[in-house]
Each structure stands twice: as structure tokens, then as C-alpha cells.
PDB file of C-alpha atoms in Angstrom:
ATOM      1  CA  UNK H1455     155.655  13.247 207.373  1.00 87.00           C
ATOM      2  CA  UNK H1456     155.927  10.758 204.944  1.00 92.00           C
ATOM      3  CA  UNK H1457     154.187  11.890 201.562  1.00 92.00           C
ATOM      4  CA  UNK H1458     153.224  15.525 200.215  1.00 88.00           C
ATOM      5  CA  UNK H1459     149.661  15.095 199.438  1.00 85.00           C
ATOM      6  CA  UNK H1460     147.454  16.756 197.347  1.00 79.00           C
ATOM      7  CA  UNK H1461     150.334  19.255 196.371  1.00 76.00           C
ATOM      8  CA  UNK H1462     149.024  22.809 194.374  1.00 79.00           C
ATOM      9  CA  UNK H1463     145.607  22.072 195.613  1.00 77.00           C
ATOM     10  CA  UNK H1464     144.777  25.747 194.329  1.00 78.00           C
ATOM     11  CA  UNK H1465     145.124  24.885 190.894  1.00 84.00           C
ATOM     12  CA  UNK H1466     141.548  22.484 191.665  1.00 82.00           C
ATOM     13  CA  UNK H1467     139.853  25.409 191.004  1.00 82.00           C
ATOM     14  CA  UNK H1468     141.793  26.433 187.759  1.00 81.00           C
ATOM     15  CA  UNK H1469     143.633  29.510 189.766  1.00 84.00           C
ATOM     16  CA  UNK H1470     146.490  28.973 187.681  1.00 88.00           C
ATOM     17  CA  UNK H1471     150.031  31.331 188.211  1.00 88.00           C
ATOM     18  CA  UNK H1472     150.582  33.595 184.780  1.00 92.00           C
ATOM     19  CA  UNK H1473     154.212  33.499 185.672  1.00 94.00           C
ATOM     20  CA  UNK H1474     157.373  31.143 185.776  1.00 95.00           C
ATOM     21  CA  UNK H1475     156.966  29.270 189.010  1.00 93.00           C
ATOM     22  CA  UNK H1476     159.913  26.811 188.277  1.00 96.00           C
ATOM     23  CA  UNK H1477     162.134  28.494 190.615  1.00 97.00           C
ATOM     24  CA  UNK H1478     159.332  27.708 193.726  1.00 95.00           C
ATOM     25  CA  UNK H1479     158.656  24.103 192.375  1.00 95.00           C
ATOM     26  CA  UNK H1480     162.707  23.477 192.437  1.00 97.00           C
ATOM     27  CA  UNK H1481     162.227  24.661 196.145  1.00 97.00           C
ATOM     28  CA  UNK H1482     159.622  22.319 196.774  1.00 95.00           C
ATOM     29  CA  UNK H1483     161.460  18.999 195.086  1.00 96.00           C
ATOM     30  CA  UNK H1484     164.889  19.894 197.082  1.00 97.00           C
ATOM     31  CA  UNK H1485     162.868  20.424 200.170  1.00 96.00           C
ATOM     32  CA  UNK H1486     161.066  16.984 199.339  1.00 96.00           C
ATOM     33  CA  UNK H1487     164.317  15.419 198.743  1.00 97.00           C
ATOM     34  CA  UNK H1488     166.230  16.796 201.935  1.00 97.00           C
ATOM     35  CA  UNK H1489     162.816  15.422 204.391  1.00 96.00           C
ATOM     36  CA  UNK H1490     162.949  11.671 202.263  1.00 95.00           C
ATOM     37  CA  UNK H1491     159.324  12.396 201.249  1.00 95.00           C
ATOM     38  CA  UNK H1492     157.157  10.689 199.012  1.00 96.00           C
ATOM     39  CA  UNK H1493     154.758  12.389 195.870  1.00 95.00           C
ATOM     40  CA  UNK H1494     151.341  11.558 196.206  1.00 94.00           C
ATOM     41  CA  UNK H1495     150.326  11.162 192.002  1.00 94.00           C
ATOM     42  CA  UNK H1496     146.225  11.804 192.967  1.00 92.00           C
ATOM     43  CA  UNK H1497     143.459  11.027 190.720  1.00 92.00           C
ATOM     44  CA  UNK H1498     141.033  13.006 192.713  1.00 90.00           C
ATOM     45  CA  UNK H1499     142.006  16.173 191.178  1.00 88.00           C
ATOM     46  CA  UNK H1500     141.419  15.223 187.671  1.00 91.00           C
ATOM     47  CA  UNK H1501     137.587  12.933 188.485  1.00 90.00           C
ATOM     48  CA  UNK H1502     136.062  15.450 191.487  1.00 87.00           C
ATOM     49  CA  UNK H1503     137.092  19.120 190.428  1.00 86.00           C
ATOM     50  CA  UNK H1504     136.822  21.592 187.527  1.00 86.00           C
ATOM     51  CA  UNK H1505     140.696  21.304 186.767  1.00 86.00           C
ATOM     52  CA  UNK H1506     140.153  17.574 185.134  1.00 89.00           C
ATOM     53  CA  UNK H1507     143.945  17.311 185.600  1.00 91.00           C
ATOM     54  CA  UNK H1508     145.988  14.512 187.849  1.00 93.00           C
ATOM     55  CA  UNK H1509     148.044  16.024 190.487  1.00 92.00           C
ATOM     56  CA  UNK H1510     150.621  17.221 190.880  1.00 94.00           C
ATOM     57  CA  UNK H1511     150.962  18.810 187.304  1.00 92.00           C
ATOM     58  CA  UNK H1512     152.951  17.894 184.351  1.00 94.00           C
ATOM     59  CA  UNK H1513     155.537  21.038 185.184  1.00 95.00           C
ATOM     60  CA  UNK H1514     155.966  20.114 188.876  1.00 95.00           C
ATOM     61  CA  UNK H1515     156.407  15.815 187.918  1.00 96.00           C
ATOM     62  CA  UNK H1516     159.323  16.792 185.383  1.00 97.00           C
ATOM     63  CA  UNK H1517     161.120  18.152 188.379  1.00 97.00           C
ATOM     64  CA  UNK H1518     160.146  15.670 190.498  1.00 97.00           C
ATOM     65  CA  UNK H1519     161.413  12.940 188.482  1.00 97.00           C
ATOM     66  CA  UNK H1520     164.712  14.916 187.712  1.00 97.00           C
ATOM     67  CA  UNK H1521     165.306  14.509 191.736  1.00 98.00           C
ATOM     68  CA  UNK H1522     164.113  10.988 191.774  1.00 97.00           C
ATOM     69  CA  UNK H1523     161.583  11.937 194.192  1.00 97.00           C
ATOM     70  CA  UNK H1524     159.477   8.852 195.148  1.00 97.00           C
ATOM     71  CA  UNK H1525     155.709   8.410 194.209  1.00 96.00           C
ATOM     72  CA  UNK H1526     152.565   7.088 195.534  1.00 93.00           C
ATOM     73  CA  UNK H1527     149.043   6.601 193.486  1.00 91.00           C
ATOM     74  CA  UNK H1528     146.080   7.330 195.243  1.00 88.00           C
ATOM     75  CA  UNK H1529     142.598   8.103 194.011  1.00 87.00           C
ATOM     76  CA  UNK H1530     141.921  10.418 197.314  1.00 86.00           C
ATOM     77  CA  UNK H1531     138.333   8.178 197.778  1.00 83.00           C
ATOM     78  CA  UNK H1532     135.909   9.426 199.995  1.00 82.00           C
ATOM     79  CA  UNK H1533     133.937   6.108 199.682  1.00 82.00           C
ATOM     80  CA  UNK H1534     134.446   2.530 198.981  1.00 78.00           C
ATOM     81  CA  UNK H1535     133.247   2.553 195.155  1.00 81.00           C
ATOM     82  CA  UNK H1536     136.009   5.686 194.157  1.00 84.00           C
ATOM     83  CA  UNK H1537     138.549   3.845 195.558  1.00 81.00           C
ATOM     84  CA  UNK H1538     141.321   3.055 192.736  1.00 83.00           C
ATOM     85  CA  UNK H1539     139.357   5.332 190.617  1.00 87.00           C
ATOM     86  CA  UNK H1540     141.942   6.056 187.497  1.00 90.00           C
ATOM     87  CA  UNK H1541     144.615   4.318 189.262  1.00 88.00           C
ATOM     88  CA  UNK H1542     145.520   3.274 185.401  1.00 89.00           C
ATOM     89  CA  UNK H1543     145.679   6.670 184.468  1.00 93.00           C
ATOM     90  CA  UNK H1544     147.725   7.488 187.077  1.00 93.00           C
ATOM     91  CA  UNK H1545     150.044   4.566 186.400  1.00 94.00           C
ATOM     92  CA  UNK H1546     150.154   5.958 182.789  1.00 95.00           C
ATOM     93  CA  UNK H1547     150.664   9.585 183.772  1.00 96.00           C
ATOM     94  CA  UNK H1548     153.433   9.069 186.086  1.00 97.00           C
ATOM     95  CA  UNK H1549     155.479   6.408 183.488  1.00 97.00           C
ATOM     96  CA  UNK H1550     155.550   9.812 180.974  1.00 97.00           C
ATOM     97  CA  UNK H1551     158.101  10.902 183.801  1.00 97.00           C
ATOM     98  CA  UNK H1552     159.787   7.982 183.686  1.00 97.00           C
ATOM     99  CA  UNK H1553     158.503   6.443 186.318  1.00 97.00           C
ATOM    100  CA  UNK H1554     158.817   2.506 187.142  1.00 94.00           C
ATOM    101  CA  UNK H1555     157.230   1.640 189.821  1.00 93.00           C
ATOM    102  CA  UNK H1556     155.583   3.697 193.631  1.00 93.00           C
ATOM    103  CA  UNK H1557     156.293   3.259 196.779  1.00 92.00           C
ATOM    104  CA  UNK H1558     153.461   0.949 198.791  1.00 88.00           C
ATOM    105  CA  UNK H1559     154.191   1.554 203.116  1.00 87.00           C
ATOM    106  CA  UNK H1560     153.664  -1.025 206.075  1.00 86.00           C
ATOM    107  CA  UNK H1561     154.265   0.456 209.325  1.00 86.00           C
ATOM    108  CA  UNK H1562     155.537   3.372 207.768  1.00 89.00           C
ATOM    109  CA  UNK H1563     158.624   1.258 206.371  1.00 91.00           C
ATOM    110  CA  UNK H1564     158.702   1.979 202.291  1.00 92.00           C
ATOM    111  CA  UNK H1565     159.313  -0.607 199.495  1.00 90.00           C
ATOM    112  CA  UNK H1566     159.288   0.366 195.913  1.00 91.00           C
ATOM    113  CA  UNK H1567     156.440  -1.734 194.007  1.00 88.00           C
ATOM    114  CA  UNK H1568     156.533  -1.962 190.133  1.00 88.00           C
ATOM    115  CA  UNK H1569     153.358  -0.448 188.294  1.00 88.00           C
ATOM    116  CA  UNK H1570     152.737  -3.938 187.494  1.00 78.00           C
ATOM    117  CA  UNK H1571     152.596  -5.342 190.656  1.00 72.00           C
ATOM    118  CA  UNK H1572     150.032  -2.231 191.660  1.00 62.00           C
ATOM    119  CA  UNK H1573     146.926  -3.539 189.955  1.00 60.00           C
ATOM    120  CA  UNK H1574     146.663  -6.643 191.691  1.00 61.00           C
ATOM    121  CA  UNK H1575     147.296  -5.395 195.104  1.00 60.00           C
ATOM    122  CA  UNK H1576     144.908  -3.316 194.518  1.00 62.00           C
ATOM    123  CA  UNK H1577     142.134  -5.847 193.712  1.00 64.00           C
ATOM    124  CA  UNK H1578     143.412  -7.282 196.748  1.00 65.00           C
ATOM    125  CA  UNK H1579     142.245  -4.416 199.170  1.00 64.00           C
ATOM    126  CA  UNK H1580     139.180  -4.211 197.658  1.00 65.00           C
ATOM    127  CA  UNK H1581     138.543  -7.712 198.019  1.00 67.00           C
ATOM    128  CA  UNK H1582     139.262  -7.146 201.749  1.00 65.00           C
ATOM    129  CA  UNK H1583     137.555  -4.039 202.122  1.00 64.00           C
ATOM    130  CA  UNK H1584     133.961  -5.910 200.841  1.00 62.00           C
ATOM    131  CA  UNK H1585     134.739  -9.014 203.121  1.00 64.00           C
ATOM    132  CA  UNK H1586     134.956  -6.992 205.553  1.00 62.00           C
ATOM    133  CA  UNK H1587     131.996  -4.811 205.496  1.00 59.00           C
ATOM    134  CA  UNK H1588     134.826  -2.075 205.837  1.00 56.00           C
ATOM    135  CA  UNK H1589     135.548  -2.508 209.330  1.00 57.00           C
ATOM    136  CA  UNK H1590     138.994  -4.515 208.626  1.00 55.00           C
ATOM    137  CA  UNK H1591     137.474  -7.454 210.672  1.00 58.00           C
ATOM    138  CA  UNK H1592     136.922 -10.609 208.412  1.00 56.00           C
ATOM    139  CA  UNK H1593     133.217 -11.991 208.486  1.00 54.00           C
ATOM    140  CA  UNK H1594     133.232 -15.508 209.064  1.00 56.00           C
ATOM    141  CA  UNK H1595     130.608 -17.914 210.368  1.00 62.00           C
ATOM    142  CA  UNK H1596     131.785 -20.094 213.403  1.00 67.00           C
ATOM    143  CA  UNK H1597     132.725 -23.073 211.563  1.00 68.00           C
ATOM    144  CA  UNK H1598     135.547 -20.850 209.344  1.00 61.00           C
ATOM    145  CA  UNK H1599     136.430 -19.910 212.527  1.00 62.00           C
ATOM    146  CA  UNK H1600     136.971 -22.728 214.472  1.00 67.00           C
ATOM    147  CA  UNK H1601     139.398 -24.304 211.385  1.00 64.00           C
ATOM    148  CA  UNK H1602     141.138 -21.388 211.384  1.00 59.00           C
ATOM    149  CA  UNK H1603     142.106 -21.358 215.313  1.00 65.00           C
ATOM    150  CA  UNK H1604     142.650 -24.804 214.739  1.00 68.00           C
ATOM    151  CA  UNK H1605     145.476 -24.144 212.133  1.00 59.00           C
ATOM    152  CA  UNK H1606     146.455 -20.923 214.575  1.00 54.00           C
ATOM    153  CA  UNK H1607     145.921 -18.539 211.737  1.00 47.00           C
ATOM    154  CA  UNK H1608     144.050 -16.740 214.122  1.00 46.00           C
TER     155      UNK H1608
END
């Protein structure tokens, strides 16, 4: 696996420990560390359930950042119009940790994006996804097309 997603998904529901639990989050980061995996910073948590809180949780990205465990935003959409939902937030969250930038995949191969650059690729894909109609095939109308295969784009 590449990224631990969702992580302490039973906190959604506000089940919250009433002890220490730094000992099992160090667990987690050195076990995160040792597989070269990726934290998935999710805005789902805080827009769809009662917990109102990005994931994973302020006590859990402290450790994370102390073992400069990589991160990913994601705003876990279930449909086109949630997707990059609070991305700022996110962006804003994870820079209280010190964060710079998160990791962006192609073909499973990482490179480490500043926050920056993250806004506009994500207009991008969104762009794409409504040319598209969603199916990842451009609509064009013949004549596109022909100019295109005449320039062996495609």
C-alpha cells in the first residue's frame, strides 16, 4: 500500500479514547515509516460526520511530522461537486505541522508538490473531470479531432 487512509476512522463518531494513546500512535508512525507510506490529511471527516474535525487528528499529525511521514490532501468525495471540498483547510491544517508541501502519485511513482502548486492542479482535474462528462474521455466534435490526429496528439 501506498497511503494510510482515513486513519482513526472511529473517532467520526466522537468515540474518543479517555486515555494516553501516544504510545499506539508512535506505533503507527514507525510502522508508517518502516512500509514508506504516505498520510492521507482528509477533509471528509471534518464536512460529512459529527466529529467536524480533519483527519488524522492534531495528536496523531505532531507525530507524524516528527517522523517526516509524507502527506496527501484529499476531500474523500463521493461525487463530482465535493471534490476538493476544504482542500484549503487542509493545506492550512497540515502547514501547523510544519508541513511544506504533499505528495501528488503517477503510476504509483511519488513526487513531493508544494501547497502552492496544489491549488492549481487541482482546478486542473476539475476542469478535466467536466470536459469529460467524468468518463476521462475528452468530448470533442470531429473537426477538434481531426486537427488533433493531424498534429498526432492523439
Amino acid at each position: 500500500y501506498d497511503v494510510l487512509g482515513q486513519p482513526f476512522n472511529i473517532r467520526l463518531f466522537r468515540y474518543l479514547p479517555d486515555f494516553d494513546v501516544t504510545p499506539y500512535l508512535t506505533r503507527v508512525a514507525k510502522a508508517l515509516k518502516k512500509a514508506n507510506m504516505v498520510i492521507d490529511v482528509n477533509t471528509g471527516t471534518y464536512y460529512r460526520y459529527p466529529i467536524h474535525e480533519i483527519s488524522p487528528y492534531p495528536d496523531f499529525m505532531e507525530i507524524a511530522a516528527k517522523y517526516d511521514l509524507p502527506i496527501i490532501t484529499t476531500s474523500d468525495a463521493h461525487k463530482p461537486e465535493d471534490c476538493g471540498n476544504y482542500n484549503q483547510m487542509a493545506v492550512d491544517y497540515a502547514k501547523r505541522f510544519g508541513y511544506e508541501g504533499s505528495i501528488r502519485f503517477d503510476k504509483r511513482k511519488r513526487t513531493l508538490v508544494p501547497f502552492e502548486m496544489n491549488f492549481a492542479y487541482c482546478i486542473i482535474i476539475i476542469i478535466a473531470f467536466y470536459l469529460t462528462n467524468g468518463t476521462g474521455n475528452v468530448i470533442i466534435n470531429k473537426n477538434q479531432e481531426k486537427q488533433l490526429r493531424s498534429r498526432k496528439v492523439i
